[in-house]
CSV table of C-alpha atoms and ligand atoms in Angstrom, one decimal:
chain,number,residue,atom,x,y,z
A,17,UNK,CA,0.2,0.1,-0.3
A,18,UNK,CA,1.2,3.4,-1.0
A,19,UNK,CA,0.3,6.9,0.3
A,20,UNK,CA,-0.1,9.9,-1.7
A,21,UNK,CA,-1.8,12.6,-2.6
A,22,UNK,CA,-4.2,10.2,-4.9
A,23,UNK,CA,-5.2,8.2,-1.9
A,24,UNK,CA,-4.5,4.6,-0.9
A,25,UNK,CA,-3.1,2.7,-4.0
A,26,UNK,CA,-3.4,-1.1,-3.1
A,27,UNK,CA,-0.9,-3.8,-4.3
A,28,UNK,CA,-3.5,-6.3,-6.2
A,29,UNK,CA,-0.6,-8.7,-6.0
A,30,UNK,CA,-0.8,-8.2,-1.9
A,31,UNK,CA,-4.2,-7.5,-1.7
A,32,UNK,CA,-5.1,-10.9,-3.5
A,33,UNK,CA,-2.8,-12.4,-1.1
A,34,UNK,CA,-3.9,-11.3,1.9
A,35,UNK,CA,-7.8,-11.7,1.2
A,36,UNK,CA,-8.1,-13.5,-1.9
A,37,UNK,CA,-12.1,-13.1,-1.6
A,38,UNK,CA,-11.9,-9.4,-1.0
A,39,UNK,CA,-12.3,-6.3,-3.6
A,40,UNK,CA,-12.2,-3.2,-1.9
A,41,UNK,CA,-14.6,-0.4,-2.7
A,42,UNK,CA,-12.2,1.4,-5.0
A,43,UNK,CA,-11.6,-1.2,-7.5
A,44,UNK,CA,-16.0,-1.7,-8.4
A,45,UNK,CA,-16.8,0.1,-11.3
A,46,UNK,CA,-19.8,1.0,-12.0
A,47,UNK,CA,-22.4,-0.4,-13.4
A,48,UNK,CA,-22.0,0.5,-17.0
A,49,UNK,CA,-18.4,0.1,-17.3
A,50,UNK,CA,-18.7,-3.4,-15.6
A,51,UNK,CA,-17.4,-6.2,-18.2
A,52,UNK,CA,-20.4,-7.9,-18.8
A,53,UNK,CA,-20.1,-11.1,-20.5
A,54,UNK,CA,-23.8,-11.1,-21.8
A,55,UNK,CA,-23.0,-8.1,-23.9
A,56,UNK,CA,-19.7,-9.5,-25.5
A,57,UNK,CA,-19.8,-10.3,-29.1
A,58,UNK,CA,-19.9,-14.5,-28.9
A,59,UNK,CA,-16.7,-15.8,-29.0
A,60,UNK,CA,-15.4,-17.5,-32.5
A,61,UNK,CA,-18.1,-15.5,-34.3
A,62,UNK,CA,-15.7,-13.1,-36.4
A,63,UNK,CA,-11.9,-13.4,-35.9
A,64,UNK,CA,-9.4,-10.4,-35.4
A,65,UNK,CA,-7.6,-10.5,-39.0
A,66,UNK,CA,-4.3,-12.5,-39.2
A,67,UNK,CA,-1.5,-11.0,-41.1
A,68,UNK,CA,1.7,-12.6,-42.0
A,69,UNK,CA,4.4,-10.1,-42.0
A,70,UNK,CA,7.0,-12.0,-44.3
A,71,UNK,CA,4.4,-12.2,-47.1
A,72,UNK,CA,3.5,-8.7,-46.3
A,73,UNK,CA,7.6,-8.0,-47.3
A,74,UNK,CA,7.9,-10.3,-50.2
A,75,UNK,CA,6.0,-6.7,-51.7
A,76,UNK,CA,5.5,-7.0,-55.6
A,77,UNK,CA,3.9,-10.8,-55.6
A,78,UNK,CA,0.7,-12.1,-55.7
A,79,UNK,CA,0.9,-13.2,-52.5
A,80,UNK,CA,2.5,-9.6,-50.5
A,81,UNK,CA,-0.3,-7.9,-52.7
A,82,UNK,CA,-3.3,-9.6,-51.1
A,83,UNK,CA,-1.0,-9.2,-48.0
A,84,UNK,CA,-1.0,-5.4,-47.9
A,85,UNK,CA,-4.4,-5.7,-49.4
A,86,UNK,CA,-5.4,-7.7,-46.2
A,87,UNK,CA,-3.5,-5.5,-44.0
A,88,UNK,CA,-5.4,-1.7,-45.7
A,89,UNK,CA,-8.7,-3.7,-44.4
A,90,UNK,CA,-7.4,-5.1,-41.0
A,91,UNK,CA,-6.1,-1.5,-39.9
A,92,UNK,CA,-9.2,0.3,-41.5
A,93,UNK,CA,-12.2,-1.6,-40.1
A,94,UNK,CA,-10.8,-2.9,-36.7
A,95,UNK,CA,-7.7,-0.8,-35.5
A,96,UNK,CA,-5.9,-4.0,-34.5
A,97,UNK,CA,-4.8,-7.6,-36.1
A,98,UNK,CA,-2.5,-10.1,-35.3
A,99,UNK,CA,0.7,-10.7,-36.6
A,100,UNK,CA,2.8,-14.6,-37.2
A,101,UNK,CA,6.3,-15.0,-39.5
A,102,UNK,CA,6.9,-11.4,-37.8
A,103,UNK,CA,10.9,-11.9,-37.2
A,104,UNK,CA,11.0,-12.0,-33.1
A,105,UNK,CA,12.6,-15.2,-32.2
A,106,UNK,CA,10.0,-17.6,-30.2
A,107,UNK,CA,12.3,-18.5,-27.4
A,108,UNK,CA,12.9,-15.1,-27.2
A,109,UNK,CA,9.7,-14.1,-26.4
A,110,UNK,CA,9.2,-17.5,-24.0
A,111,UNK,CA,11.8,-15.8,-22.3
A,112,UNK,CA,10.6,-12.4,-21.9
A,113,UNK,CA,7.5,-14.0,-20.6
A,114,UNK,CA,9.6,-15.6,-18.1
A,115,UNK,CA,11.3,-13.0,-17.1
A,116,UNK,CA,7.9,-10.5,-16.7
A,117,UNK,CA,6.7,-13.3,-14.8
A,118,UNK,CA,10.0,-13.7,-12.0
A,119,UNK,CA,10.2,-10.1,-11.7
A,120,UNK,CA,6.4,-9.9,-10.7
A,121,UNK,CA,6.9,-12.9,-8.4
A,122,UNK,CA,9.3,-10.9,-6.5
A,123,UNK,CA,8.2,-9.9,-2.9
A,124,UNK,CA,6.4,-6.8,-2.6
A,125,UNK,CA,9.5,-5.2,-1.5
A,126,UNK,CA,11.9,-6.0,-3.7
A,127,UNK,CA,9.6,-4.9,-6.7
A,128,UNK,CA,9.3,-0.9,-4.6
A,129,UNK,CA,13.0,-0.4,-5.1
A,130,UNK,CA,11.9,0.3,-8.7
A,131,UNK,CA,9.0,2.7,-7.8
A,132,UNK,CA,6.8,4.0,-10.2
A,133,UNK,CA,6.4,7.6,-8.6
A,134,UNK,CA,2.9,9.5,-8.6
A,135,UNK,CA,2.4,11.2,-12.3
A,136,UNK,CA,5.5,9.2,-13.7
A,137,UNK,CA,4.9,5.9,-16.2
A,138,UNK,CA,8.2,4.3,-15.3
A,139,UNK,CA,8.6,2.0,-12.5
A,140,UNK,CA,6.6,-0.6,-10.6
A,141,UNK,CA,3.7,0.2,-9.5
A,142,UNK,CA,0.0,1.7,-11.1
A,143,UNK,CA,-0.1,4.2,-13.5
A,144,UNK,CA,-2.4,6.8,-14.6
A,145,UNK,CA,-3.5,7.4,-11.0
A,146,UNK,CA,-4.7,11.4,-10.7
A,147,UNK,CA,-7.2,11.1,-7.9
A,148,UNK,CA,-9.0,10.0,-5.0
A,149,UNK,CA,-12.2,9.3,-6.7
A,150,UNK,CA,-10.9,7.4,-9.4
A,151,UNK,CA,-11.6,3.7,-9.8
A,152,UNK,CA,-8.6,1.8,-9.8
A,153,UNK,CA,-7.6,-1.4,-12.2
A,154,UNK,CA,-7.0,-4.9,-11.4
A,155,UNK,CA,-3.3,-4.4,-12.6
A,156,UNK,CA,0.2,-4.4,-11.5
A,157,UNK,CA,2.7,-2.6,-14.1
A,158,UNK,CA,6.0,-2.4,-14.8
A,159,UNK,CA,7.1,0.2,-17.4
A,160,UNK,CA,10.4,1.4,-18.8
A,161,UNK,CA,11.5,3.6,-21.1
A,162,UNK,CA,14.0,2.0,-23.6
A,163,UNK,CA,14.9,4.0,-26.7
A,164,UNK,CA,16.5,6.3,-27.4
A,165,UNK,CA,18.9,5.7,-24.8
A,166,UNK,CA,18.1,9.3,-22.9
A,167,UNK,CA,14.6,7.7,-21.5
A,168,UNK,CA,16.0,5.1,-19.7
A,169,UNK,CA,16.1,5.9,-16.0
A,170,UNK,CA,19.0,3.0,-15.3
A,171,UNK,CA,18.0,3.0,-11.2
A,172,UNK,CA,14.7,1.5,-11.9
A,173,UNK,CA,16.0,-1.6,-14.3
A,174,UNK,CA,15.8,-4.3,-11.7
A,175,UNK,CA,18.8,-6.7,-10.9
A,176,UNK,CA,16.7,-9.1,-10.0
A,177,UNK,CA,16.2,-11.7,-12.1
A,178,UNK,CA,20.0,-11.6,-13.4
A,179,UNK,CA,18.9,-11.8,-17.1
A,180,UNK,CA,16.1,-9.2,-16.9
A,181,UNK,CA,17.9,-6.3,-18.6
A,182,UNK,CA,19.8,-8.8,-21.2
A,183,UNK,CA,16.3,-10.0,-22.3
A,184,UNK,CA,14.4,-6.7,-22.3
A,185,UNK,CA,17.3,-5.4,-24.8
A,186,UNK,CA,17.6,-8.1,-27.0
A,187,UNK,CA,13.7,-8.2,-27.0
A,188,UNK,CA,13.4,-4.7,-27.7
A,189,UNK,CA,15.9,-4.5,-30.6
A,190,UNK,CA,13.7,-7.5,-31.9
A,191,UNK,CA,10.5,-6.3,-31.6
A,192,UNK,CA,11.7,-2.4,-33.0
A,193,UNK,CA,12.6,-4.5,-36.7
A,194,UNK,CA,9.2,-5.9,-36.6
A,195,UNK,CA,7.7,-2.0,-35.8
A,196,UNK,CA,10.1,-0.5,-38.8
A,197,UNK,CA,8.9,-3.2,-41.3
A,198,UNK,CA,4.8,-3.2,-40.3
A,199,UNK,CA,5.1,0.8,-40.7
A,200,UNK,CA,6.9,0.3,-44.0
A,201,UNK,CA,3.7,-2.0,-45.1
A,202,UNK,CA,1.6,0.8,-43.2
A,203,UNK,CA,2.8,3.2,-45.4
A,204,UNK,CA,2.4,1.4,-48.5
A,205,UNK,CA,-0.7,0.2,-47.4
A,206,UNK,CA,-1.8,4.0,-47.6
A,207,UNK,CA,-0.5,4.5,-51.1
A,208,UNK,CA,2.5,5.9,-49.6
A,209,UNK,CA,6.0,5.4,-50.4
A,210,UNK,CA,7.5,2.7,-47.5
A,211,UNK,CA,9.7,5.2,-45.6
A,212,UNK,CA,7.2,7.8,-45.8
A,213,UNK,CA,6.1,7.3,-42.3
A,214,UNK,CA,8.8,6.2,-40.6
A,215,UNK,CA,10.7,9.6,-42.3
A,216,UNK,CA,8.7,11.6,-39.9
A,217,UNK,CA,9.5,10.0,-37.1
A,218,UNK,CA,13.4,10.8,-36.0
A,219,UNK,CA,14.6,8.8,-34.1
A,220,UNK,CA,11.8,6.6,-32.7
A,221,UNK,CA,10.7,6.1,-29.0
A,222,UNK,CA,10.2,2.8,-27.4
A,223,UNK,CA,8.7,1.6,-24.2
A,224,UNK,CA,7.9,-1.4,-23.0
A,225,UNK,CA,5.2,-1.9,-20.2
A,226,UNK,CA,4.5,-5.4,-18.1
A,227,UNK,CA,0.8,-5.9,-17.1
A,228,UNK,CA,0.1,-8.4,-14.7
A,229,UNK,CA,-3.3,-9.3,-13.6
A,230,UNK,CA,-3.8,-11.3,-10.5
A,231,UNK,CA,-6.8,-13.4,-10.2
A,232,UNK,CA,-10.1,-11.9,-8.8
A,233,UNK,CA,-12.7,-13.0,-7.1
A,234,UNK,CA,-15.6,-10.9,-8.7
A,235,UNK,CA,-14.4,-9.9,-12.8
A,236,UNK,CA,-17.4,-9.3,-13.0
A,237,UNK,CA,-17.0,-6.0,-10.8
A,238,UNK,CA,-13.7,-4.9,-11.8
A,239,UNK,CA,-11.4,-4.0,-14.7
A,240,UNK,CA,-8.2,-5.4,-14.9
A,241,UNK,CA,-7.3,-2.2,-17.6
A,242,UNK,CA,-10.0,0.9,-17.7
A,243,UNK,CA,-11.0,1.2,-21.4
A,244,UNK,CA,-8.0,3.5,-23.4
A,245,UNK,CA,-6.7,3.6,-26.8
A,246,UNK,CA,-2.8,4.1,-27.0
A,247,UNK,CA,-0.7,7.2,-27.7
A,248,UNK,CA,1.7,5.6,-29.5
A,249,UNK,CA,1.9,4.9,-33.7
A,250,UNK,CA,1.9,1.4,-33.2
A,251,UNK,CA,1.8,-1.0,-29.8
A,252,UNK,CA,3.1,-4.7,-30.1
A,253,UNK,CA,1.0,-6.4,-27.1
A,254,UNK,CA,2.3,-10.5,-26.2
A,255,UNK,CA,-0.4,-12.3,-24.3
A,256,UNK,CA,0.3,-16.1,-23.6
A,257,UNK,CA,-2.4,-19.0,-25.3
A,258,UNK,CA,-4.8,-19.4,-22.5
A,259,UNK,CA,-7.8,-22.1,-21.9
A,260,UNK,CA,-10.8,-20.4,-23.6
A,261,UNK,CA,-12.1,-17.4,-21.7
A,262,UNK,CA,-14.0,-14.2,-22.4
A,263,UNK,CA,-11.2,-12.3,-20.0
A,264,UNK,CA,-8.3,-11.0,-21.4
A,265,UNK,CA,-7.8,-7.9,-24.0
A,266,UNK,CA,-11.2,-6.7,-25.5
A,267,UNK,CA,-11.6,-4.2,-28.4
A,268,UNK,CA,-14.2,-1.9,-28.7
A,269,UNK,CA,-15.9,-2.6,-32.1
A,270,UNK,CA,-19.4,-1.1,-33.7
A,271,UNK,CA,-20.3,-0.1,-30.2
A,272,UNK,CA,-19.6,-3.7,-28.4
A,273,UNK,CA,-16.8,-5.5,-26.9
A,274,UNK,CA,-15.0,-8.2,-28.7
A,275,UNK,CA,-12.8,-10.7,-27.1
A,276,UNK,CA,-9.1,-11.2,-28.6
A,277,UNK,CA,-8.4,-14.8,-28.9
A,278,UNK,CA,-4.3,-15.5,-27.9
A,279,UNK,CA,-2.4,-17.6,-30.9
A,280,UNK,CA,0.4,-18.9,-30.0
A,281,UNK,CA,3.7,-16.9,-30.7
A,282,UNK,CA,1.6,-14.2,-32.5
A,283,UNK,CA,1.5,-10.1,-31.3
A,284,UNK,CA,-1.4,-8.3,-31.5
A,285,UNK,CA,-0.8,-5.1,-32.9
A,286,UNK,CA,-2.6,-2.0,-32.6
A,287,UNK,CA,-2.7,1.5,-34.6
A,288,UNK,CA,-2.3,4.2,-32.0
A,289,UNK,CA,-3.1,7.6,-32.0
A,290,UNK,CA,-0.5,8.8,-33.8
A,291,UNK,CA,-0.9,6.7,-37.3
A,292,UNK,CA,-5.1,7.8,-36.9
A,293,UNK,CA,-3.3,11.6,-37.0
A,294,UNK,CA,-1.0,10.8,-39.4
A,295,UNK,CA,-3.7,9.0,-42.1
A,296,UNK,CA,-5.9,11.6,-41.2
A,297,UNK,CA,-8.0,9.5,-40.0
A,298,UNK,CA,-8.2,6.7,-42.7
A,299,UNK,CA,-7.1,4.6,-39.7
A,300,UNK,CA,-8.2,5.1,-36.3
A,301,UNK,CA,-7.0,3.8,-32.9
A,302,UNK,CA,-9.3,1.7,-31.5
A,303,UNK,CA,-10.3,1.5,-27.9
A,304,UNK,CA,-9.6,-1.8,-25.5
A,305,UNK,CA,-9.1,-2.8,-22.0
A,306,UNK,CA,-8.4,-5.8,-20.1
A,307,UNK,CA,-10.6,-8.1,-18.2
A,308,UNK,CA,-9.8,-9.8,-15.2
A,309,UNK,CA,-10.4,-14.1,-14.7
A,310,UNK,CA,-12.1,-15.3,-11.5
A,311,UNK,CA,-9.3,-18.3,-11.7
A,312,UNK,CA,-5.8,-17.7,-13.3
A,313,UNK,CA,-3.8,-14.9,-13.5
A,314,UNK,CA,-2.6,-13.3,-16.9
A,315,UNK,CA,0.5,-11.5,-18.2
A,316,UNK,CA,0.6,-9.4,-21.3
A,317,UNK,CA,3.7,-7.8,-22.6
A,318,UNK,CA,3.2,-4.6,-24.5
A,319,UNK,CA,5.8,-2.3,-26.6
A,320,UNK,CA,4.6,0.8,-27.4
A,321,UNK,CA,6.3,2.3,-30.8
A,322,UNK,CA,6.1,6.0,-31.3
A,323,UNK,CA,8.1,8.9,-32.5
A,324,UNK,CA,10.8,10.8,-31.3
A,325,UNK,CA,9.2,13.6,-28.4
A,326,UNK,CA,10.9,16.5,-31.0
A,327,UNK,CA,9.0,16.2,-34.3
A,328,UNK,CA,6.1,17.6,-35.3
A,329,UNK,CA,3.0,15.4,-36.2
A,330,UNK,CA,-0.3,16.2,-38.3
A,331,UNK,CA,-1.8,14.7,-41.2
A,332,UNK,CA,0.3,13.8,-44.2
A,333,UNK,CA,-0.1,16.5,-47.3
A,334,UNK,CA,-0.5,13.3,-49.6
A,335,UNK,CA,-3.5,11.7,-47.5
A,336,UNK,CA,-5.5,15.7,-47.6
A,337,UNK,CA,-7.5,17.2,-50.4
A,338,UNK,CA,-10.8,18.7,-50.8
A,339,UNK,CA,-12.8,15.2,-50.4
A,340,UNK,CA,-10.7,14.6,-47.5
A,341,UNK,CA,-10.2,17.7,-45.6
A,342,UNK,CA,-7.4,18.1,-42.6
A,343,UNK,CA,-8.8,16.2,-39.0
A,344,UNK,CA,-6.1,17.3,-36.5
A,345,UNK,CA,-4.0,19.9,-36.1
A,346,UNK,CA,0.2,19.6,-36.3
A,347,UNK,CA,1.2,19.9,-32.7
A,348,UNK,CA,5.0,18.9,-30.8
A,349,UNK,CA,4.7,15.0,-30.5
A,350,UNK,CA,6.5,15.6,-26.9
A,351,UNK,CA,3.6,18.0,-25.7
A,352,UNK,CA,1.3,14.8,-27.1
A,353,UNK,CA,3.3,12.6,-24.7
A,354,UNK,CA,3.2,15.0,-21.8
A,355,UNK,CA,-0.8,15.5,-21.9
A,356,UNK,CA,-1.5,11.9,-22.8
A,357,UNK,CA,0.7,10.9,-19.5
A,358,UNK,CA,-1.3,13.4,-17.1
A,359,UNK,CA,-4.8,12.1,-17.5
A,360,UNK,CA,-6.1,9.0,-16.1
A,361,UNK,CA,-7.4,6.4,-19.1
A,362,UNK,CA,-10.3,7.4,-20.2
A,363,UNK,CA,-11.4,6.0,-24.1
A,364,UNK,CA,-9.7,8.2,-26.8
A,365,UNK,CA,-10.1,11.7,-24.5
A,366,UNK,CA,-6.5,12.0,-25.3
A,367,UNK,CA,-6.7,12.6,-29.1
A,368,UNK,CA,-9.1,15.5,-28.5
A,369,UNK,CA,-5.7,17.2,-28.2
A,370,UNK,CA,-5.1,16.8,-32.0
A,371,UNK,CA,-8.7,16.8,-33.1
A,372,UNK,CA,-9.9,19.9,-35.1
A,373,UNK,CA,-13.5,21.5,-33.7
B,405,LIG,C1,-1.4,3.3,-22.2
B,405,LIG,O1,-0.1,3.6,-21.9
B,405,LIG,C2,0.9,3.9,-21.5
B,405,LIG,O2,1.5,3.7,-20.5
B,405,LIG,C3,1.8,4.6,-22.1
B,405,LIG,C4,3.7,4.8,-22.1
B,405,LIG,C5,4.4,4.7,-22.1
B,405,LIG,C6,5.6,5.4,-22.1
B,405,LIG,C7,6.6,5.0,-21.2
B,405,LIG,C8,5.9,3.7,-20.3
B,405,LIG,C9,8.2,5.4,-20.8
B,405,LIG,C10,8.1,6.6,-21.3
B,405,LIG,C11,7.4,6.4,-22.7
B,405,LIG,C12,6.3,6.5,-23.0
B,405,LIG,C13,5.5,7.8,-22.2
B,405,LIG,C14,6.3,6.2,-24.5
B,405,LIG,C15,1.3,4.8,-23.6
B,405,LIG,O3,2.3,5.2,-24.5
B,405,LIG,C16,2.2,5.8,-25.3
B,405,LIG,C17,1.7,7.4,-25.3
B,405,LIG,C18,2.2,8.0,-26.3
B,405,LIG,C19,1.7,9.7,-26.1
B,405,LIG,C20,3.6,7.5,-26.4
B,405,LIG,O4,3.9,7.7,-27.5
B,405,LIG,O5,2.8,5.9,-26.3
B,406,LIG,O1,-3.5,-6.6,-20.9
B,406,LIG,C1,-3.9,-5.9,-22.5
B,406,LIG,O2,-4.3,-7.3,-23.2
B,406,LIG,C2,-4.0,-4.5,-22.8
B,406,LIG,C3,-2.7,-4.0,-22.5
B,406,LIG,C4,-3.2,-2.7,-22.8
B,406,LIG,O3,-4.0,-2.0,-23.8
B,406,LIG,C5,-1.7,-2.1,-22.5
B,406,LIG,O4,-1.0,-2.1,-21.9
B,406,LIG,O5,-1.7,-0.5,-23.0
B,407,LIG,FE1,-3.4,-0.4,-24.7
C-alpha cells in the first residue's frame, strides 16, 4: 500500500494474497463500466484479421499484394490485427515472459525498489492514477522507457532476475525491427512510399510495459485495465495462450466489446493515436480494455512505438484533399506524450488534443 495525494493505491497481488475474496470499493466499477459477458460479441463469431509479416515483405508478388490488401482492411475496419511470421524469435518471447513473471513474483518489498512515483509512467506500480475518486485497475504494471537511450532510467532496471535487462534489451531490438517493417507496410497500404511514415518519426521512442493481472474473486465488478486507446503509433502486445475464457484483451468494435483470442507466438498489433493523426483518420486508434479472470492470472507484454519527442506530427499532405479535409492539427509529439500521461485512461479523450473542431 502506498499513501500519496491520490489516496491509498493497493498493490493488487498483495490484496489477493492477504484477502483472496476481498475487492475494495475503489476497484468496484460503476454498473455501466463493468465487463458484462452477455454483452460480449459471441466468441468465434468473427475473428481479428491475421496477417503474415513475411508475406507482406514479399512485396510485389501476388501473395504480397493480397496480404497488403488484407492489412489495409484490418487497419481501416479494426485498428487491430494479429501478426505471425514477424521475425521475433519465439524462444526470446518465452524468455521475456519468464523474466517478467519472475519479476512480478518477487516479494513486494523487492519490487518497490523500482517505484513508479505518482504522475510518472516508468517503474513498478499503477500508472494513470490522479485522484482519490478514480476507480483503480486490477493490475500491477512495470514500465520502462527503452529507446532512445536518453529516456532510460537505469535505476529502474531490476537486478533480479539477473537476466532481466539483457532479455528486455534483446527482445526490444527484435520488436523494433518488426515495428519498422510494419510501419513500411502500413505506409504502402496507404498508397505512400515505404519510408514515408518512418521518415516523419526521427529517432523512434520505444517503451515496454508489463501488465500482471492476478485472478480476482469478482471479475464481474472490476476491470484489469480501463478502456483507452494507445498514444503510440503502433503497439505490439504479447499475450500467452490460455484456456478459453472471455477474460483478457477486449476491443470496442461497432459499440460492442470483442474478445481477442490469443494465438501462440503471434503478436496483437494496434494502431495508436499517432497513426490516426498521420493518416488523417483513414486508420483509427481503437478503444480496448483488459478483463480479469476469477481463477487465473494473466501477463501481457506491451511495446509502445512512437515518434521522437522532438518531431511535429500532423496529417500527411498526400492524405488531404478537397474530399478529405484536415481533421487534426499539427503538434509536437513530446507535448502529446506529456498530455497523454497526465490524465487517467479514459477512452480516446487524449486525441481531443489533436482534433480540429
Ligand atoms: C497506456 O499507455 C502507456 O502506458 C504509455 C506509456 C509509455 C511510455 C513509457 C512507459 C515510458 C516513457 C515513454 C512513454 C510515454 C512512451 C503509452 O505510451 C504511448 C503514449 C504516448 C503518448 C506514446 O507515445 O506512447
Ligand atoms: O493486457 C492487455 O491485453 C492490454 C494492455 C494494454 O492495452 C496496454 O498496456 O496499453
Ligand atoms: Fe493499450
